[in-house]
Amino acid sequence: MTTIEKELLPVPQAKYRPLAHIQAPERIFVVGLGLGMLVDFFFYGKPVGIGLLLFVGIGVMALWCIGRLEALRVQKGNLWLLAPLFFFASMAFVRDNSFLTMMNVLAVVCLLAYLVFFYGNGRVSGLGIIDTFLLPLRVGGHSAALAAPVVKDSLDSEMVRNGRRNSMPILRGLFISLPILLLFTGLLASADLIFAEYVQNVLALEFLNDIMSWLWRGVLILGAAWMIIGGLTFALHRRTDSDDQGKIEQIVEQIPRVFSLGFTETIIVLLLVNLLFLSFGLIQFTYLFGGRENIHIEGFTYAEYARQGFAELVVVAIMAVGLVWGLNWITRRTSKTQIKLFNVLGTVLVLFVLVLLASAWKRMTLYESTYGYTELRLTVYVFMGWLAFLLSWFVITLWKRPDRFALGIILAAIGFLLTLNLLNPDAFIAQQNLNRYQTSGEVDMAYLTTLSDDAVPYLIQALNLTVGDAEEQIKPTCDYLFERTREADCYATPHEIVLTELNGRIENMHTDTTWQKWQSFHLSRWNAFHALSFLASENDA
């Protein structure tokens, strides 16, 4: 071959690597597929239990191992995310409250997204407000997109090509063997009736009844594996990013450069809102905080006045913070004096908002003292407490570091859920309402029986407390509309209501045993089961 002919030959192209910074995509593929199988193993057809904590632990270990093998340097300043991540994962098998379990699972998913995003690059404290809420969606979108090139590279690897090539002789052997096996099977079945029965059972293909379940599990495994592969890839891909901001955050940050508000207009808005809140605060101190006598003068009962407007006050508090933040973001300030004046008026407005929260807290206290605790009322108490923390954080960042307000939102959200977990809502509600029953003789036993297994120790305690109480209440199985018609079979004493509920609960535990699988081990359920079993044995004796 001449030199000219050689030059005319096509130049061999290097293999295309869509993610050139990843050394071994096959490794990520295998780990992701394995974790996808664990999703099925730990969660399919099983209540949430200890499996969530184990899966999170294995997933974090997989991320660490992949990072080490791919020479990804960990950002140690972001590893504090591991503490709330493992706490909420562990609470999923300690607390049985359905709302709390849902929130714990949601928190685990979001914190995993945060960990993937900040594992090798960036700072959590540098997030903007919009990215704080949208980051899990960003990670999900990138994971779904980045899985494709890794899967493609893995399936095109030399090992897979060799596997396909080596499998062809096996398939040809199976194809040739099929008619021979059918012939000999028919003859042997004719020769032995017992063998024929086994053959008939096999050919009945009863396993096809579960084919849809197996197909769905296959889709679950592949879907989970796809997202996990993409998530691991995104964690590695992120080390080359120079900016943590998402596209939406970047677009929003450009708005004040196009449209901004003058300082005078902003000051007028803050002054007028402060005057409105001041007048409202004075009324609160005069009437709500002043006592029952002042309200009676105006023709209202204390309960009527205090139980109305709670939700509106909380909404006003949130909107007021949003107003100050929005004005801070969009207002033009050209001197230190203007900045200081804005901060002073913003701080005063936040202080008035704290007065609104105090008023809302006072109203909720009266409502709770009249009707007792419920899950919603307890959740609102905790929410108001952490909203007060967020307001204080807002004032600090307003004067010092406005860019750190988003970090306060993350901390407040973690603190809110952490507080609920530590309180153990259902047990707390049952305990407080039974204490109230001992002093006032009033309790909504039908509501208490709807609480989760976290409340079982107190429901057992209620059996002894309600003995001899002849006042009938509506049963939890009846609609509250029956109260108007006084249907006899819809009423029972508190003792009968709680006894019926506990007997039904232990019967359901014996009937549905999915919760007894070790992947679904749940501390509260096991304690409730043993306590109810002991109670049933005592009743039988």
XYZ file of C-alpha atoms in Angstrom:
541
model
C 0.000 0.000 0.000
C 1.390 3.365 -1.056
C 1.678 6.415 1.194
C -1.099 8.181 -0.709
C -3.426 5.175 -0.264
C -2.740 5.123 3.453
C -3.575 8.799 3.726
C -6.898 8.202 1.964
C -7.985 5.584 4.548
C -10.516 6.796 7.163
C -8.898 7.845 10.435
C -10.039 5.546 13.271
C -12.187 7.487 15.731
C -11.755 7.252 19.498
C -14.561 5.592 21.400
C -17.235 8.106 22.351
C -17.454 8.643 26.128
C -20.331 10.974 27.011
C -19.028 11.209 30.580
C -15.299 11.142 30.073
C -14.516 11.968 33.716
C -16.007 8.640 34.870
C -13.403 5.888 34.858
C -15.669 2.836 35.028
C -19.369 3.308 34.125
C -19.818 -0.472 34.364
C -19.168 -0.241 38.092
C -21.887 2.371 38.546
C -24.257 0.261 36.447
C -23.739 -2.849 38.585
C -24.065 -0.936 41.869
C -27.215 0.859 40.675
C -28.808 -2.396 39.524
C -27.996 -3.998 42.864
C -29.537 -1.110 44.776
C -32.585 -1.297 42.529
C -33.023 -4.931 43.559
C -32.713 -3.882 47.196
C -35.579 -1.424 46.684
C -37.754 -4.389 45.751
C -36.362 -6.525 48.582
C -36.866 -3.933 51.313
C -40.054 -2.179 50.248
C -42.263 -4.076 47.780
C -45.417 -5.293 49.516
C -44.021 -4.424 52.954
C -44.846 -1.641 55.434
C -42.089 0.865 56.076
C -39.778 -0.334 58.813
C -36.113 -0.910 59.520
C -35.579 -1.622 55.812
C -35.499 2.135 55.113
C -32.591 2.698 57.506
C -30.693 -0.290 56.087
C -31.247 0.869 52.517
C -30.094 4.409 53.308
C -26.990 3.023 55.004
C -26.156 0.801 52.031
C -26.856 3.629 49.584
C -24.577 6.080 51.404
C -21.859 3.430 51.579
C -22.227 2.805 47.847
C -21.864 6.535 47.157
C -18.744 6.676 49.325
C -17.175 3.609 47.661
C -17.928 4.849 44.136
C -16.526 8.247 45.074
C -13.317 6.727 46.440
C -12.812 4.535 43.373
C -13.487 7.488 41.068
C -11.162 9.776 43.070
C -14.002 12.119 44.055
C -13.000 14.428 46.886
C -15.727 14.697 49.541
C -16.848 18.148 50.656
C -16.640 17.548 54.403
C -18.462 20.782 55.195
C -21.662 19.254 53.780
C -21.495 15.927 55.629
C -23.682 17.313 58.440
C -26.556 16.279 56.156
C -25.871 12.677 57.221
C -27.080 13.366 60.781
C -30.698 14.318 59.918
C -30.702 11.763 57.081
C -30.029 8.806 59.377
C -32.203 10.246 62.137
C -35.309 10.456 59.951
C -34.558 7.047 58.395
C -34.372 5.510 61.875
C -37.583 7.248 62.987
C -39.400 5.409 60.193
C -39.210 2.213 62.267
C -39.713 3.907 65.648
C -42.796 6.091 65.045
C -45.974 4.596 63.601
C -47.949 7.787 62.974
C -48.872 7.717 59.265
C -48.359 11.453 58.666
C -45.031 11.397 60.475
C -43.919 8.313 58.543
C -44.779 10.006 55.253
C -42.857 13.128 56.296
C -39.864 11.053 57.423
C -39.734 9.205 54.103
C -40.075 12.495 52.202
C -37.289 14.009 54.315
C -35.033 11.020 53.581
C -35.611 11.383 49.835
C -34.933 15.135 49.915
C -31.827 14.794 52.087
C -30.467 12.078 49.793
C -30.912 14.511 46.902
C -29.080 17.206 48.870
C -26.290 14.753 49.704
C -25.871 13.713 46.070
C -25.790 17.340 44.929
C -23.296 18.562 47.534
C -21.230 15.407 48.033
C -18.330 16.475 45.838
C -18.867 20.172 45.235
C -20.603 23.301 46.519
C -21.960 24.454 49.884
C -25.426 23.919 51.309
C -25.236 27.360 52.902
C -24.844 28.933 49.452
C -28.281 27.872 48.202
C -30.844 30.432 47.152
C -34.447 30.265 48.339
C -35.826 28.901 45.057
C -33.093 26.272 44.750
C -33.744 25.240 48.349
C -37.173 23.976 47.334
C -36.405 22.873 43.774
C -33.094 21.105 44.373
C -34.615 17.598 44.835
C -36.404 18.054 41.502
C -33.157 19.227 39.883
C -31.335 16.151 41.163
C -34.169 13.900 39.971
C -34.141 15.439 36.497
C -30.365 15.200 36.129
C -30.389 11.636 37.446
C -32.992 10.561 34.899
C -30.956 12.134 32.073
C -27.455 11.053 33.115
C -28.379 7.396 33.591
C -28.759 6.885 29.820
C -25.091 7.335 28.781
C -23.860 5.218 31.699
C -26.247 2.379 30.822
C -25.277 2.648 27.149
C -21.545 2.566 27.922
C -22.028 -0.374 30.275
C -24.065 -2.417 27.802
C -21.499 -1.681 25.081
C -18.589 -2.833 27.227
C -16.308 -5.649 26.133
C -17.547 -7.913 28.916
C -21.181 -7.615 27.819
C -20.284 -8.165 24.174
C -18.391 -11.300 25.135
C -21.351 -12.436 27.220
C -23.730 -12.020 24.284
C -21.334 -13.880 22.014
C -20.917 -16.754 24.489
C -24.652 -17.034 25.120
C -25.550 -17.829 21.509
C -24.356 -21.479 21.634
C -26.360 -21.948 24.831
C -29.527 -20.626 23.190
C -29.016 -22.851 20.164
C -28.568 -25.874 22.466
C -31.782 -25.081 24.309
C -33.668 -24.663 21.034
C -32.479 -28.065 19.766
C -33.238 -29.754 23.098
C -36.858 -28.554 23.315
C -38.534 -31.046 20.893
C -36.443 -33.914 22.252
C -37.479 -33.130 25.827
C -41.138 -32.907 24.844
C -41.005 -36.312 23.177
C -39.362 -38.075 26.111
C -41.591 -36.299 28.641
C -44.726 -37.544 26.866
C -43.497 -41.119 26.832
C -42.436 -41.077 30.500
C -45.743 -39.540 31.543
C -47.574 -42.394 29.824
C -45.425 -44.878 31.688
C -45.943 -43.489 35.238
C -49.124 -41.872 36.589
C -47.373 -40.022 39.454
C -44.826 -38.534 37.052
C -47.709 -37.612 34.759
C -49.392 -35.695 37.626
C -46.223 -33.696 38.249
C -45.977 -32.903 34.546
C -49.604 -31.783 34.516
C -49.009 -29.435 37.454
C -46.033 -27.888 35.699
C -47.866 -27.487 32.398
C -50.818 -25.863 34.184
C -48.651 -22.714 34.318
C -50.267 -21.472 37.504
C -47.335 -19.151 37.986
C -48.762 -17.067 35.135
C -51.395 -15.795 37.587
C -48.671 -13.758 39.245
C -47.126 -12.579 35.993
C -48.457 -9.020 36.373
C -47.016 -8.766 39.855
C -43.622 -9.927 38.609
C -43.769 -7.520 35.689
C -44.548 -4.620 38.014
C -41.692 -5.622 40.317
C -39.391 -5.725 37.310
C -40.464 -2.223 36.328
C -39.905 -1.062 39.919
C -36.405 -2.550 40.013
C -35.395 -1.116 36.651
C -36.903 2.292 37.411
C -35.191 2.504 40.797
C -31.916 1.275 39.312
C -32.133 3.873 36.539
C -32.558 6.752 38.998
C -29.843 5.427 41.327
C -27.388 5.027 38.439
C -28.165 8.574 37.365
C -27.839 9.854 40.940
C -24.404 8.290 41.410
C -23.346 9.653 38.032
C -24.622 13.119 38.899
C -22.644 13.108 42.161
C -19.482 12.437 40.117
C -20.474 14.847 37.359
C -21.049 17.664 39.883
C -17.344 17.992 40.688
C -16.877 19.851 37.403
C -19.690 22.359 38.083
C -18.572 25.891 38.864
C -22.007 27.162 39.965
C -24.603 25.668 42.321
C -27.441 27.809 40.996
C -30.203 26.316 38.895
C -31.527 27.949 35.748
C -34.683 29.228 37.448
C -32.693 30.797 40.296
C -30.389 32.487 37.793
C -33.327 33.900 35.832
C -35.041 35.175 38.985
C -31.857 36.892 40.157
C -31.849 38.942 36.967
C -35.313 40.391 37.637
C -34.196 43.240 39.949
C -31.846 44.444 37.203
C -34.798 44.767 34.813
C -37.542 45.772 37.252
C -36.851 47.294 40.664
C -38.721 49.370 43.223
C -37.682 52.782 44.471
C -36.604 53.286 48.064
C -39.351 55.827 48.802
C -42.126 53.503 47.666
C -40.699 50.669 49.753
C -40.476 52.811 52.895
C -44.113 53.900 52.481
C -45.231 50.268 52.182
C -43.260 49.204 55.272
C -44.478 52.180 57.337
C -48.152 51.610 56.526
C -47.965 47.858 57.157
C -46.156 48.503 60.447
C -48.897 50.938 61.520
C -51.565 48.364 60.666
C -49.782 45.659 62.638
C -49.255 48.085 65.534
C -52.985 48.783 65.800
C -53.736 45.075 65.644
C -51.120 44.360 68.309
C -52.624 46.946 70.663
C -56.024 45.284 70.334
C -54.464 41.901 71.079
C -52.843 43.161 74.265
C -56.028 44.894 75.343
C -58.458 42.064 74.726
C -56.887 38.676 74.040
C -53.951 39.020 76.420
C -55.833 41.308 78.768
C -58.319 38.729 79.961
C -61.941 37.732 79.756
C -63.399 40.855 81.359
C -62.311 43.212 78.556
C -63.875 40.985 75.889
C -67.161 40.681 77.740
C -67.462 44.462 77.568
C -67.575 44.219 73.776
C -70.303 41.550 73.835
C -68.198 38.510 72.943
C -67.437 35.447 75.015
C -63.736 34.717 75.549
C -64.021 31.414 73.658
C -65.805 33.018 70.699
C -63.164 35.729 70.402
C -60.100 33.552 70.879
C -61.057 30.586 68.687
C -61.557 32.597 65.512
C -58.889 33.819 63.135
C -56.067 31.466 64.066
C -55.390 30.265 60.529
C -55.574 33.800 59.176
C -52.950 35.012 61.658
C -50.499 32.288 60.634
C -51.042 33.104 56.945
C -50.522 36.824 57.630
C -47.276 36.035 59.467
C -45.920 34.021 56.543
C -47.008 36.625 53.996
C -45.436 39.443 56.021
C -42.061 37.682 56.005
C -42.438 37.133 52.282
C -43.206 40.829 51.869
C -40.045 41.954 53.682
C -37.917 39.413 51.808
C -39.404 40.445 48.468
C -38.909 44.149 49.145
C -35.347 43.485 50.280
C -34.711 41.655 47.015
C -36.257 44.173 44.617
C -35.662 47.581 46.280
C -32.938 49.930 45.049
C -30.785 51.315 47.895
C -27.975 53.703 47.067
C -26.484 54.484 50.486
C -25.724 52.908 53.840
C -28.382 55.107 55.424
C -31.071 53.694 53.129
C -29.907 50.135 53.823
C -29.995 50.753 57.584
C -33.452 52.394 57.482
C -34.862 49.515 55.454
C -33.406 46.992 57.876
C -34.850 48.847 60.856
C -38.366 48.954 59.384
C -38.089 45.327 58.278
C -37.010 44.295 61.764
C -39.900 46.184 63.348
C -42.313 44.446 60.981
C -40.896 41.047 61.943
C -41.331 41.930 65.627
C -44.984 42.712 64.944
C -45.270 39.376 63.161
C -43.953 37.692 66.308
C -46.805 39.401 68.167
C -49.212 37.896 65.632
C -47.699 34.472 66.276
C -48.076 34.976 70.015
C -51.736 35.831 69.438
C -52.210 32.752 67.281
C -50.504 30.625 69.948
C -52.814 32.056 72.614
C -55.883 31.280 70.519
C -54.722 27.726 69.884
C -54.039 27.232 73.594
C -57.618 28.128 74.448
C -58.973 25.943 71.665
C -56.884 23.004 72.861
C -57.884 23.514 76.515
C -61.546 23.399 75.481
C -61.490 20.449 73.077
C -58.224 18.644 73.755
C -55.244 17.842 71.565
C -55.442 16.531 68.005
C -52.666 15.747 65.558
C -53.367 18.922 63.593
C -53.331 21.142 66.687
C -50.057 19.659 67.930
C -48.496 20.008 64.484
C -49.551 23.658 64.372
C -47.962 24.303 67.771
C -44.633 22.907 66.548
C -44.941 24.767 63.251
C -45.459 28.095 65.043
C -42.431 27.487 67.230
C -40.143 26.880 64.264
C -41.731 29.731 62.327
C -40.671 31.986 65.215
C -37.131 30.595 64.850
C -37.218 31.329 61.121
C -38.379 34.901 61.788
C -35.479 35.426 64.183
C -33.072 33.947 61.650
C -34.491 36.287 59.024
C -33.716 39.351 61.166
C -30.148 38.153 61.740
C -29.531 37.523 58.044
C -31.211 40.796 57.100
C -28.492 42.673 58.976
C -25.545 40.345 58.448
C -25.828 37.840 55.570
C -29.027 38.056 53.467
C -27.735 35.205 51.289
C -27.932 32.797 54.254
C -31.706 33.030 54.762
C -32.284 29.883 52.675
C -30.085 27.895 55.079
C -32.469 28.919 57.863
C -35.381 27.455 55.893
C -33.556 24.112 55.684
C -32.713 24.168 59.396
C -36.291 25.133 60.341
C -37.726 22.310 58.210
C -35.336 19.790 59.780
C -36.048 21.144 63.262
C -39.814 21.009 62.721
C -39.772 17.348 61.728
C -37.166 16.462 64.361
C -39.357 18.002 67.083
C -42.420 16.054 65.962
C -40.431 12.820 66.026
C -39.082 13.500 69.499
C -42.540 14.423 70.796
C -44.054 11.159 69.481
C -47.349 12.875 68.498
C -49.854 10.041 68.980
C -48.481 9.035 72.381
C -48.320 12.692 73.442
C -51.894 13.384 72.299
C -53.263 10.295 74.065
C -51.405 11.091 77.279
C -52.499 14.753 77.382
C -56.130 13.988 76.564
C -56.288 11.252 79.218
C -54.802 13.665 81.759
C -57.525 16.122 80.780
C -60.126 13.331 81.156
C -58.972 12.690 84.729
C -59.543 16.334 85.656
C -62.593 17.251 83.563
C -64.221 13.910 82.740
C -64.294 14.798 79.022
C -62.542 12.838 76.284
C -63.179 12.035 72.636
C -62.429 8.340 72.902
C -63.473 7.700 69.310
C -60.691 10.013 68.149
C -58.094 8.464 70.441
C -58.808 5.019 68.994
C -57.871 6.304 65.534
C -54.309 7.001 66.695
C -51.496 4.710 65.600
C -49.762 1.965 67.560
C -47.617 4.655 69.189
C -50.636 5.365 71.425
C -51.407 1.748 72.385
C -49.814 1.948 75.895
C -52.086 4.884 76.716
C -55.140 3.246 75.128
C -54.559 0.264 77.421
C -54.317 2.724 80.309
C -57.635 4.214 79.152
C -59.340 0.860 79.772
C -58.820 1.243 83.495
C -59.588 4.969 83.544
C -62.954 4.632 81.780
C -64.371 1.773 83.865
C -67.720 2.911 85.246
C -68.103 5.878 82.862
C -71.676 5.480 81.592
C -71.770 8.545 79.328
C -72.206 7.291 75.753
C -70.246 8.623 72.793
C -70.543 8.069 69.077
C -68.536 5.090 67.830
C -65.596 5.664 65.459
C -67.227 3.305 62.934
C -70.276 5.560 62.607
C -70.563 8.751 60.636
C -70.972 11.854 62.758
C -74.246 12.549 60.948
C -75.741 9.727 63.019
C -75.513 11.998 66.035
C -78.597 13.818 64.802
C -80.714 10.708 64.468
C -79.490 9.076 67.701
C -79.050 5.633 66.175
C -78.761 3.302 69.180
C -76.150 0.999 67.625
C -73.837 3.964 66.962
C -73.285 4.794 70.634
C -71.217 3.145 73.344
C -69.413 4.035 76.552
C -65.750 5.125 76.346
C -64.703 1.813 77.909
C -66.614 -0.178 75.285
C -65.179 1.934 72.464
C -61.553 1.492 73.485
C -61.994 -2.224 74.304
C -63.559 -2.904 70.899
C -60.779 -1.008 69.147
C -57.959 -2.829 70.945
C -59.541 -6.237 70.296
C -59.931 -5.373 66.622
C -56.359 -4.121 66.448
C -54.812 -7.341 67.792
C -57.088 -9.394 65.527
C -55.873 -7.448 62.481
C -52.268 -8.002 63.543
C -52.852 -11.748 63.634
C -54.679 -11.698 60.286
C -52.301 -9.492 58.294
C -48.756 -10.639 59.027
C -46.907 -8.567 56.392
C -45.720 -6.289 59.192
C -43.901 -9.258 60.749
C -41.372 -9.546 57.915
C -37.963 -8.570 59.191
C -37.577 -5.862 56.525
C -40.658 -4.225 58.058
C -39.509 -4.546 61.664
C -41.071 -1.648 63.529
C -40.422 -0.989 67.197
C -43.786 0.603 67.932
C -45.760 -2.162 66.182
C -43.858 -4.922 67.993
C -44.347 -3.264 71.385
C -48.052 -2.771 70.649
C -48.409 -6.394 69.524
C -46.838 -7.775 72.704
C -48.806 -5.409 74.938
C -52.109 -6.296 73.229
C -51.295 -10.016 73.262
C -50.638 -9.821 77.011
C -53.908 -7.929 77.496
C -55.823 -10.543 75.480
C -54.315 -13.390 77.494
C -55.322 -11.660 80.737
C -58.884 -11.215 79.488
C -59.071 -14.875 78.466
C -57.821 -15.924 81.887
